[in-house]
Amino acid sequence: MKTIQIRGARTHNLKNIDLDLPRDKLIVITGLSGSGKSSLAFDTIYAEGQRRYVESLSAYA
């Protein structure tokens, strides 16, 4: 998997946004004030990374 795919993200100012973000690259999120940059970075992408990390842990650990 060479990209992180986000489909139908809806948080605060985000309304059904679809993105393909490259893995292992520095990503810069820019836009107008109030356009949902922080919601995308902290609420959506961070939460997905945290979810994947927890899923990767063994249930028997």
PDB file of N, CA, C, O and CB in Angstrom:
ATOM      1  N   MET A   1       0.848  -1.167   0.000  1.00  0.00           N
ATOM      2  CA  MET A   1       0.000   0.000   0.000  1.00  0.00           C
ATOM      3  C   MET A   1       0.900   1.238   0.000  1.00  0.00           C
ATOM      4  O   MET A   1       1.617   1.478   0.971  1.00  0.00           O
ATOM      5  CB  MET A   1      -0.968  -0.007   1.223  1.00  0.00           C
ATOM      6  N   LYS A   2       0.870   2.005  -1.051  1.00  0.00           N
ATOM      7  CA  LYS A   2       1.742   3.166  -1.182  1.00  0.00           C
ATOM      8  C   LYS A   2       1.063   4.464  -0.782  1.00  0.00           C
ATOM      9  O   LYS A   2       1.713   5.507  -0.716  1.00  0.00           O
ATOM     10  CB  LYS A   2       2.235   3.277  -2.593  1.00  0.00           C
ATOM     11  N   THR A   3      -0.228   4.414  -0.516  1.00  0.00           N
ATOM     12  CA  THR A   3      -0.948   5.616  -0.108  1.00  0.00           C
ATOM     13  C   THR A   3      -1.846   5.310   1.082  1.00  0.00           C
ATOM     14  O   THR A   3      -2.211   4.162   1.336  1.00  0.00           O
ATOM     15  CB  THR A   3      -1.778   6.178  -1.277  1.00  0.00           C
ATOM     16  N   ILE A   4      -2.185   6.358   1.791  1.00  0.00           N
ATOM     17  CA  ILE A   4      -3.200   6.283   2.838  1.00  0.00           C
ATOM     18  C   ILE A   4      -4.464   6.851   2.213  1.00  0.00           C
ATOM     19  O   ILE A   4      -4.491   8.008   1.791  1.00  0.00           O
ATOM     20  CB  ILE A   4      -2.774   7.073   4.162  1.00  0.00           C
ATOM     21  N   GLN A   5      -5.497   6.045   2.156  1.00  0.00           N
ATOM     22  CA  GLN A   5      -6.734   6.477   1.510  1.00  0.00           C
ATOM     23  C   GLN A   5      -7.747   6.900   2.558  1.00  0.00           C
ATOM     24  O   GLN A   5      -7.997   6.191   3.532  1.00  0.00           O
ATOM     25  CB  GLN A   5      -7.313   5.355   0.627  1.00  0.00           C
ATOM     26  N   ILE A   6      -8.316   8.058   2.338  1.00  0.00           N
ATOM     27  CA  ILE A   6      -9.378   8.568   3.197  1.00  0.00           C
ATOM     28  C   ILE A   6     -10.597   8.755   2.317  1.00  0.00           C
ATOM     29  O   ILE A   6     -10.538   9.458   1.308  1.00  0.00           O
ATOM     30  CB  ILE A   6      -8.967   9.912   3.914  1.00  0.00           C
ATOM     31  N   ARG A   7     -11.689   8.136   2.690  1.00  0.00           N
ATOM     32  CA  ARG A   7     -12.912   8.210   1.892  1.00  0.00           C
ATOM     33  C   ARG A   7     -14.075   8.667   2.765  1.00  0.00           C
ATOM     34  O   ARG A   7     -14.345   8.076   3.810  1.00  0.00           O
ATOM     35  CB  ARG A   7     -13.229   6.841   1.242  1.00  0.00           C
ATOM     36  N   GLY A   8     -14.746   9.702   2.338  1.00  0.00           N
ATOM     37  CA  GLY A   8     -15.960  10.166   3.007  1.00  0.00           C
ATOM     38  C   GLY A   8     -15.749  10.709   4.410  1.00  0.00           C
ATOM     39  O   GLY A   8     -16.607  10.531   5.275  1.00  0.00           O
ATOM     40  N   ALA A   9     -14.610  11.376   4.652  1.00  0.00           N
ATOM     41  CA  ALA A   9     -14.335  11.925   5.983  1.00  0.00           C
ATOM     42  C   ALA A   9     -15.309  13.058   6.286  1.00  0.00           C
ATOM     43  O   ALA A   9     -15.495  13.973   5.483  1.00  0.00           O
ATOM     44  CB  ALA A   9     -12.869  12.428   6.082  1.00  0.00           C
ATOM     45  N   ARG A  10     -15.926  12.977   7.464  1.00  0.00           N
ATOM     46  CA  ARG A  10     -16.857  14.016   7.899  1.00  0.00           C
ATOM     47  C   ARG A  10     -16.574  14.349   9.358  1.00  0.00           C
ATOM     48  O   ARG A  10     -16.959  13.607  10.262  1.00  0.00           O
ATOM     49  CB  ARG A  10     -18.337  13.563   7.709  1.00  0.00           C
ATOM     50  N   THR A  11     -15.906  15.461   9.576  1.00  0.00           N
ATOM     51  CA  THR A  11     -15.618  15.944  10.920  1.00  0.00           C
ATOM     52  C   THR A  11     -15.632  17.457  10.893  1.00  0.00           C
ATOM     53  O   THR A  11     -14.938  18.064  10.078  1.00  0.00           O
ATOM     54  CB  THR A  11     -14.254  15.407  11.441  1.00  0.00           C
ATOM     55  N   HIS A  12     -16.393  18.068  11.750  1.00  0.00           N
ATOM     56  CA  HIS A  12     -16.500  19.524  11.842  1.00  0.00           C
ATOM     57  C   HIS A  12     -16.733  20.154  10.460  1.00  0.00           C
ATOM     58  O   HIS A  12     -17.838  20.057   9.927  1.00  0.00           O
ATOM     59  CB  HIS A  12     -15.231  20.107  12.483  1.00  0.00           C
ATOM     60  N   ASN A  13     -15.724  20.793   9.876  1.00  0.00           N
ATOM     61  CA  ASN A  13     -15.895  21.477   8.591  1.00  0.00           C
ATOM     62  C   ASN A  13     -15.691  20.573   7.385  1.00  0.00           C
ATOM     63  O   ASN A  13     -15.908  21.012   6.256  1.00  0.00           O
ATOM     64  CB  ASN A  13     -14.944  22.628   8.505  1.00  0.00           C
ATOM     65  N   LEU A  14     -15.284  19.335   7.585  1.00  0.00           N
ATOM     66  CA  LEU A  14     -15.066  18.417   6.465  1.00  0.00           C
ATOM     67  C   LEU A  14     -16.388  17.778   6.068  1.00  0.00           C
ATOM     68  O   LEU A  14     -17.137  17.299   6.920  1.00  0.00           O
ATOM     69  CB  LEU A  14     -14.023  17.327   6.832  1.00  0.00           C
ATOM     70  N   LYS A  15     -16.665  17.773   4.796  1.00  0.00           N
ATOM     71  CA  LYS A  15     -17.918  17.201   4.301  1.00  0.00           C
ATOM     72  C   LYS A  15     -17.612  16.192   3.201  1.00  0.00           C
ATOM     73  O   LYS A  15     -17.410  16.571   2.047  1.00  0.00           O
ATOM     74  CB  LYS A  15     -18.872  18.314   3.777  1.00  0.00           C
ATOM     75  N   ASN A  16     -17.577  14.912   3.554  1.00  0.00           N
ATOM     76  CA  ASN A  16     -17.365  13.818   2.597  1.00  0.00           C
ATOM     77  C   ASN A  16     -16.129  14.024   1.724  1.00  0.00           C
ATOM     78  O   ASN A  16     -16.215  13.955   0.498  1.00  0.00           O
ATOM     79  CB  ASN A  16     -18.583  13.667   1.712  1.00  0.00           C
ATOM     80  N   ILE A  17     -14.993  14.273   2.345  1.00  0.00           N
ATOM     81  CA  ILE A  17     -13.758  14.502   1.596  1.00  0.00           C
ATOM     82  C   ILE A  17     -13.082  13.161   1.288  1.00  0.00           C
ATOM     83  O   ILE A  17     -13.049  12.270   2.136  1.00  0.00           O
ATOM     84  CB  ILE A  17     -12.796  15.431   2.393  1.00  0.00           C
ATOM     85  N   ASP A  18     -12.550  13.025   0.087  1.00  0.00           N
ATOM     86  CA  ASP A  18     -11.801  11.843  -0.346  1.00  0.00           C
ATOM     87  C   ASP A  18     -10.368  12.262  -0.657  1.00  0.00           C
ATOM     88  O   ASP A  18     -10.146  13.200  -1.423  1.00  0.00           O
ATOM     89  CB  ASP A  18     -12.470  11.171  -1.594  1.00  0.00           C
ATOM     90  N   LEU A  19      -9.389  11.566  -0.061  1.00  0.00           N
ATOM     91  CA  LEU A  19      -7.975  11.890  -0.263  1.00  0.00           C
ATOM     92  C   LEU A  19      -7.146  10.631  -0.429  1.00  0.00           C
ATOM     93  O   LEU A  19      -7.482   9.580   0.118  1.00  0.00           O
ATOM     94  CB  LEU A  19      -7.440  12.717   0.906  1.00  0.00           C
ATOM     95  N   ASP A  20      -6.073  10.738  -1.178  1.00  0.00           N
ATOM     96  CA  ASP A  20      -5.028   9.723  -1.250  1.00  0.00           C
ATOM     97  C   ASP A  20      -3.727  10.409  -0.851  1.00  0.00           C
ATOM     98  O   ASP A  20      -3.218  11.258  -1.583  1.00  0.00           O
ATOM     99  CB  ASP A  20      -4.930   9.073  -2.694  1.00  0.00           C
ATOM    100  N   LEU A  21      -3.191  10.042   0.309  1.00  0.00           N
ATOM    101  CA  LEU A  21      -1.975  10.659   0.831  1.00  0.00           C
ATOM    102  C   LEU A  21      -0.809   9.691   0.672  1.00  0.00           C
ATOM    103  O   LEU A  21      -0.947   8.512   0.999  1.00  0.00           O
ATOM    104  CB  LEU A  21      -2.151  11.065   2.317  1.00  0.00           C
ATOM    105  N   PRO A  22       0.345  10.160   0.175  1.00  0.00           N
ATOM    106  CA  PRO A  22       1.493   9.264   0.009  1.00  0.00           C
ATOM    107  C   PRO A  22       2.071   8.849   1.359  1.00  0.00           C
ATOM    108  O   PRO A  22       2.134   9.648   2.293  1.00  0.00           O
ATOM    109  CB  PRO A  22       2.578   9.938  -0.839  1.00  0.00           C
ATOM    110  N   ARG A  23       2.489   7.590   1.448  1.00  0.00           N
ATOM    111  CA  ARG A  23       3.132   7.096   2.669  1.00  0.00           C
ATOM    112  C   ARG A  23       4.604   7.489   2.667  1.00  0.00           C
ATOM    113  O   ARG A  23       5.209   7.681   1.613  1.00  0.00           O
ATOM    114  CB  ARG A  23       2.980   5.555   2.792  1.00  0.00           C
ATOM    115  N   ASP A  24       5.166   7.604   3.864  1.00  0.00           N
ATOM    116  CA  ASP A  24       6.593   7.886   4.054  1.00  0.00           C
ATOM    117  C   ASP A  24       7.032   9.195   3.411  1.00  0.00           C
ATOM    118  O   ASP A  24       8.172   9.311   2.959  1.00  0.00           O
ATOM    119  CB  ASP A  24       7.416   6.755   3.493  1.00  0.00           C
ATOM    120  N   LYS A  25       6.156  10.165   3.365  1.00  0.00           N
ATOM    121  CA  LYS A  25       6.461  11.489   2.815  1.00  0.00           C
ATOM    122  C   LYS A  25       5.983  12.549   3.800  1.00  0.00           C
ATOM    123  O   LYS A  25       5.078  12.304   4.598  1.00  0.00           O
ATOM    124  CB  LYS A  25       5.793  11.689   1.412  1.00  0.00           C
ATOM    125  N   LEU A  26       6.596  13.725   3.737  1.00  0.00           N
ATOM    126  CA  LEU A  26       6.126  14.861   4.509  1.00  0.00           C
ATOM    127  C   LEU A  26       4.922  15.457   3.792  1.00  0.00           C
ATOM    128  O   LEU A  26       4.995  15.774   2.605  1.00  0.00           O
ATOM    129  CB  LEU A  26       7.254  15.923   4.700  1.00  0.00           C
ATOM    130  N   ILE A  27       3.824  15.609   4.505  1.00  0.00           N
ATOM    131  CA  ILE A  27       2.594  16.136   3.918  1.00  0.00           C
ATOM    132  C   ILE A  27       2.282  17.474   4.574  1.00  0.00           C
ATOM    133  O   ILE A  27       2.278  17.580   5.800  1.00  0.00           O
ATOM    134  CB  ILE A  27       1.405  15.136   4.092  1.00  0.00           C
ATOM    135  N   VAL A  28       2.024  18.481   3.773  1.00  0.00           N
ATOM    136  CA  VAL A  28       1.666  19.805   4.261  1.00  0.00           C
ATOM    137  C   VAL A  28       0.211  20.057   3.898  1.00  0.00           C
ATOM    138  O   VAL A  28      -0.190  19.884   2.747  1.00  0.00           O
ATOM    139  CB  VAL A  28       2.602  20.910   3.665  1.00  0.00           C
ATOM    140  N   ILE A  29      -0.572  20.465   4.884  1.00  0.00           N
ATOM    141  CA  ILE A  29      -1.992  20.742   4.664  1.00  0.00           C
ATOM    142  C   ILE A  29      -2.178  22.249   4.740  1.00  0.00           C
ATOM    143  O   ILE A  29      -1.899  22.859   5.772  1.00  0.00           O
ATOM    144  CB  ILE A  29      -2.903  19.999   5.716  1.00  0.00           C
ATOM    145  N   THR A  30      -2.647  22.854   3.655  1.00  0.00           N
ATOM    146  CA  THR A  30      -2.856  24.296   3.619  1.00  0.00           C
ATOM    147  C   THR A  30      -4.295  24.593   3.231  1.00  0.00           C
ATOM    148  O   THR A  30      -4.995  23.736   2.692  1.00  0.00           O
ATOM    149  CB  THR A  30      -1.878  24.972   2.636  1.00  0.00           C
ATOM    150  N   GLY A  31      -4.724  25.806   3.509  1.00  0.00           N
ATOM    151  CA  GLY A  31      -6.071  26.212   3.124  1.00  0.00           C
ATOM    152  C   GLY A  31      -6.503  27.437   3.903  1.00  0.00           C
ATOM    153  O   GLY A  31      -5.775  27.948   4.754  1.00  0.00           O
ATOM    154  N   LEU A  32      -7.685  27.888   3.598  1.00  0.00           N
ATOM    155  CA  LEU A  32      -8.249  29.060   4.247  1.00  0.00           C
ATOM    156  C   LEU A  32      -8.577  28.776   5.704  1.00  0.00           C
ATOM    157  O   LEU A  32      -8.739  27.624   6.108  1.00  0.00           O
ATOM    158  CB  LEU A  32      -9.496  29.524   3.511  1.00  0.00           C
ATOM    159  N   SER A  33      -8.670  29.838   6.481  1.00  0.00           N
ATOM    160  CA  SER A  33      -9.071  29.716   7.869  1.00  0.00           C
ATOM    161  C   SER A  33     -10.465  29.104   7.939  1.00  0.00           C
ATOM    162  O   SER A  33     -11.376  29.524   7.226  1.00  0.00           O
ATOM    163  CB  SER A  33      -9.036  31.089   8.575  1.00  0.00           C
ATOM    164  N   GLY A  34     -10.619  28.117   8.798  1.00  0.00           N
ATOM    165  CA  GLY A  34     -11.920  27.481   8.958  1.00  0.00           C
ATOM    166  C   GLY A  34     -12.249  26.433   7.917  1.00  0.00           C
ATOM    167  O   GLY A  34     -13.394  25.994   7.818  1.00  0.00           O
ATOM    168  N   SER A  35     -11.244  26.021   7.129  1.00  0.00           N
ATOM    169  CA  SER A  35     -11.523  25.058   6.058  1.00  0.00           C
ATOM    170  C   SER A  35     -11.390  23.604   6.503  1.00  0.00           C
ATOM    171  O   SER A  35     -11.624  22.697   5.703  1.00  0.00           O
ATOM    172  CB  SER A  35     -10.596  25.308   4.898  1.00  0.00           C
ATOM    173  N   GLY A  36     -11.022  23.363   7.753  1.00  0.00           N
ATOM    174  CA  GLY A  36     -10.958  21.999   8.262  1.00  0.00           C
ATOM    175  C   GLY A  36      -9.577  21.377   8.275  1.00  0.00           C
ATOM    176  O   GLY A  36      -9.453  20.155   8.355  1.00  0.00           O
ATOM    177  N   LYS A  37      -8.530  22.197   8.196  1.00  0.00           N
ATOM    178  CA  LYS A  37      -7.160  21.661   8.191  1.00  0.00           C
ATOM    179  C   LYS A  37      -6.862  20.898   9.477  1.00  0.00           C
ATOM    180  O   LYS A  37      -6.365  19.773   9.425  1.00  0.00           O
ATOM    181  CB  LYS A  37      -6.140  22.797   8.009  1.00  0.00           C
ATOM    182  N   SER A  38      -7.153  21.482  10.607  1.00  0.00           N
ATOM    183  CA  SER A  38      -6.883  20.825  11.890  1.00  0.00           C
ATOM    184  C   SER A  38      -7.756  19.598  12.071  1.00  0.00           C
ATOM    185  O   SER A  38      -7.303  18.580  12.594  1.00  0.00           O
ATOM    186  CB  SER A  38      -7.107  21.795  13.049  1.00  0.00           C
ATOM    187  N   SER A  39      -8.995  19.690  11.643  1.00  0.00           N
ATOM    188  CA  SER A  39      -9.885  18.526  11.732  1.00  0.00           C
ATOM    189  C   SER A  39      -9.327  17.371  10.924  1.00  0.00           C
ATOM    190  O   SER A  39      -9.355  16.224  11.369  1.00  0.00           O
ATOM    191  CB  SER A  39     -11.301  18.880  11.241  1.00  0.00           C
ATOM    192  N   LEU A  40      -8.823  17.669   9.748  1.00  0.00           N
ATOM    193  CA  LEU A  40      -8.248  16.627   8.902  1.00  0.00           C
ATOM    194  C   LEU A  40      -6.996  16.042   9.545  1.00  0.00           C
ATOM    195  O   LEU A  40      -6.854  14.823   9.633  1.00  0.00           O
ATOM    196  CB  LEU A  40      -7.919  17.185   7.510  1.00  0.00           C
ATOM    197  N   ALA A  41      -6.092  16.903   9.992  1.00  0.00           N
ATOM    198  CA  ALA A  41      -4.809  16.440  10.527  1.00  0.00           C
ATOM    199  C   ALA A  41      -4.957  15.718  11.860  1.00  0.00           C
ATOM    200  O   ALA A  41      -4.407  14.631  12.035  1.00  0.00           O
ATOM    201  CB  ALA A  41      -3.866  17.610  10.690  1.00  0.00           C
ATOM    202  N   PHE A  42      -5.679  16.294  12.787  1.00  0.00           N
ATOM    203  CA  PHE A  42      -5.723  15.750  14.136  1.00  0.00           C
ATOM    204  C   PHE A  42      -6.869  14.771  14.352  1.00  0.00           C
ATOM    205  O   PHE A  42      -6.663  13.707  14.936  1.00  0.00           O
ATOM    206  CB  PHE A  42      -5.829  16.865  15.125  1.00  0.00           C
ATOM    207  N   ASP A  43      -8.044  15.099  13.904  1.00  0.00           N
ATOM    208  CA  ASP A  43      -9.200  14.243  14.168  1.00  0.00           C
ATOM    209  C   ASP A  43      -9.249  13.041  13.241  1.00  0.00           C
ATOM    210  O   ASP A  43      -9.550  11.935  13.690  1.00  0.00           O
ATOM    211  CB  ASP A  43     -10.477  15.039  14.034  1.00  0.00           C
ATOM    212  N   THR A  44      -8.963  13.227  11.971  1.00  0.00           N
ATOM    213  CA  THR A  44      -9.144  12.153  10.993  1.00  0.00           C
ATOM    214  C   THR A  44      -7.885  11.314  10.813  1.00  0.00           C
ATOM    215  O   THR A  44      -7.919  10.107  11.053  1.00  0.00           O
ATOM    216  CB  THR A  44      -9.561  12.732   9.661  1.00  0.00           C
ATOM    217  N   ILE A  45      -6.781  11.920  10.398  1.00  0.00           N
ATOM    218  CA  ILE A  45      -5.567  11.157  10.094  1.00  0.00           C
ATOM    219  C   ILE A  45      -4.954  10.567  11.365  1.00  0.00           C
ATOM    220  O   ILE A  45      -4.571   9.398  11.374  1.00  0.00           O
ATOM    221  CB  ILE A  45      -4.538  12.051   9.380  1.00  0.00           C
ATOM    222  N   TYR A  46      -4.857  11.352  12.432  1.00  0.00           N
ATOM    223  CA  TYR A  46      -4.276  10.853  13.680  1.00  0.00           C
ATOM    224  C   TYR A  46      -5.116   9.712  14.249  1.00  0.00           C
ATOM    225  O   TYR A  46      -4.571   8.697  14.683  1.00  0.00           O
ATOM    226  CB  TYR A  46      -4.157  11.991  14.711  1.00  0.00           C
ATOM    227  N   ALA A  47      -6.434   9.873  14.247  1.00  0.00           N
ATOM    228  CA  ALA A  47      -7.314   8.834  14.781  1.00  0.00           C
ATOM    229  C   ALA A  47      -7.199   7.545  13.978  1.00  0.00           C
ATOM    230  O   ALA A  47      -7.234   6.457  14.554  1.00  0.00           O
ATOM    231  CB  ALA A  47      -8.763   9.318  14.788  1.00  0.00           C
ATOM    232  N   GLU A  48      -7.065   7.646  12.666  1.00  0.00           N
ATOM    233  CA  GLU A  48      -6.913   6.450  11.834  1.00  0.00           C
ATOM    234  C   GLU A  48      -5.582   5.759  12.119  1.00  0.00           C
ATOM    235  O   GLU A  48      -5.529   4.531  12.192  1.00  0.00           O
ATOM    236  CB  GLU A  48      -7.012   6.815  10.341  1.00  0.00           C
ATOM    237  N   GLY A  49      -4.515   6.527  12.279  1.00  0.00           N
ATOM    238  CA  GLY A  49      -3.224   5.941  12.623  1.00  0.00           C
ATOM    239  C   GLY A  49      -3.262   5.244  13.972  1.00  0.00           C
ATOM    240  O   GLY A  49      -2.705   4.157  14.130  1.00  0.00           O
ATOM    241  N   GLN A  50      -3.909   5.858  14.932  1.00  0.00           N
ATOM    242  CA  GLN A  50      -4.039   5.268  16.256  1.00  0.00           C
ATOM    243  C   GLN A  50      -4.864   3.977  16.188  1.00  0.00           C
ATOM    244  O   GLN A  50      -4.526   2.992  16.845  1.00  0.00           O
ATOM    245  CB  GLN A  50      -4.685   6.272  17.231  1.00  0.00           C
ATOM    246  N   ARG A  51      -5.932   3.978  15.406  1.00  0.00           N
ATOM    247  CA  ARG A  51      -6.770   2.789  15.255  1.00  0.00           C
ATOM    248  C   ARG A  51      -5.967   1.636  14.645  1.00  0.00           C
ATOM    249  O   ARG A  51      -6.056   0.499  15.109  1.00  0.00           O
ATOM    250  CB  ARG A  51      -8.002   3.105  14.378  1.00  0.00           C
ATOM    251  N   ARG A  52      -5.183   1.934  13.606  1.00  0.00           N
ATOM    252  CA  ARG A  52      -4.379   0.891  12.960  1.00  0.00           C
ATOM    253  C   ARG A  52      -3.317   0.345  13.909  1.00  0.00           C
ATOM    254  O   ARG A  52      -3.036  -0.853  13.903  1.00  0.00           O
ATOM    255  CB  ARG A  52      -3.714   1.438  11.691  1.00  0.00           C
ATOM    256  N   TYR A  53      -2.729   1.214  14.719  1.00  0.00           N
ATOM    257  CA  TYR A  53      -1.722   0.770  15.682  1.00  0.00           C
ATOM    258  C   TYR A  53      -2.343  -0.186  16.700  1.00  0.00           C
ATOM    259  O   TYR A  53      -1.782  -1.246  16.977  1.00  0.00           O
ATOM    260  CB  TYR A  53      -1.088   1.980  16.401  1.00  0.00           C
ATOM    261  N   VAL A  54      -3.486   0.180  17.250  1.00  0.00           N
ATOM    262  CA  VAL A  54      -4.144  -0.665  18.245  1.00  0.00           C
ATOM    263  C   VAL A  54      -4.543  -2.002  17.630  1.00  0.00           C
ATOM    264  O   VAL A  54      -4.427  -3.040  18.281  1.00  0.00           O
ATOM    265  CB  VAL A  54      -5.382   0.046  18.826  1.00  0.00           C
ATOM    266  N   GLU A  55      -5.008  -1.989  16.388  1.00  0.00           N
ATOM    267  CA  GLU A  55      -5.367  -3.238  15.712  1.00  0.00           C
ATOM    268  C   GLU A  55      -4.152  -4.139  15.491  1.00  0.00           C
ATOM    269  O   GLU A  55      -4.282  -5.362  15.447  1.00  0.00           O
ATOM    270  CB  GLU A  55      -6.032  -2.936  14.375  1.00  0.00           C
ATOM    271  N   SER A  56      -2.970  -3.529  15.354  1.00  0.00           N
ATOM    272  CA  SER A  56      -1.769  -4.322  15.092  1.00  0.00           C
ATOM    273  C   SER A  56      -1.253  -5.028  16.344  1.00  0.00           C
ATOM    274  O   SER A  56      -0.465  -5.967  16.241  1.00  0.00           O
ATOM    275  CB  SER A  56      -0.680  -3.436  14.523  1.00  0.00           C
ATOM    276  N   LEU A  57      -1.688  -4.588  17.521  1.00  0.00           N
ATOM    277  CA  LEU A  57      -1.242  -5.221  18.755  1.00  0.00           C
ATOM    278  C   LEU A  57      -1.914  -6.579  18.906  1.00  0.00           C
ATOM    279  O   LEU A  57      -3.086  -6.747  18.569  1.00  0.00           O
ATOM    280  CB  LEU A  57      -1.547  -4.323  19.976  1.00  0.00           C
ATOM    281  N   SER A  58      -1.177  -7.517  19.403  1.00  0.00           N
ATOM    282  CA  SER A  58      -1.719  -8.858  19.596  1.00  0.00           C
ATOM    283  C   SER A  58      -2.732  -8.860  20.735  1.00  0.00           C
ATOM    284  O   SER A  58      -2.543  -8.181  21.744  1.00  0.00           O
ATOM    285  CB  SER A  58      -0.590  -9.865  19.881  1.00  0.00           C
ATOM    286  N   ALA A  59      -3.788  -9.610  20.571  1.00  0.00           N
ATOM    287  CA  ALA A  59      -4.799  -9.726  21.620  1.00  0.00           C
ATOM    288  C   ALA A  59      -4.257 -10.498  22.819  1.00  0.00           C
ATOM    289  O   ALA A  59      -4.827 -10.426  23.908  1.00  0.00           O
ATOM    290  CB  ALA A  59      -6.057 -10.413  21.076  1.00  0.00           C
ATOM    291  N   TYR A  60      -3.170 -11.229  22.633  1.00  0.00           N
ATOM    292  CA  TYR A  60      -2.603 -12.055  23.699  1.00  0.00           C
ATOM    293  C   TYR A  60      -1.411 -11.409  24.387  1.00  0.00           C
ATOM    294  O   TYR A  60      -0.804 -12.021  25.267  1.00  0.00           O
ATOM    295  CB  TYR A  60      -2.194 -13.387  23.146  1.00  0.00           C
ATOM    296  N   ALA A  61      -1.067 -10.200  24.009  1.00  0.00           N
ATOM    297  CA  ALA A  61       0.114  -9.546  24.580  1.00  0.00           C
ATOM    298  C   ALA A  61      -0.160  -9.062  25.985  1.00  0.00           C
ATOM    299  O   ALA A  61       0.722  -8.486  26.622  1.00  0.00           O
ATOM    300  CB  ALA A  61       0.557  -8.378  23.707  1.00  0.00           C
TER     301      ALA A  61
END
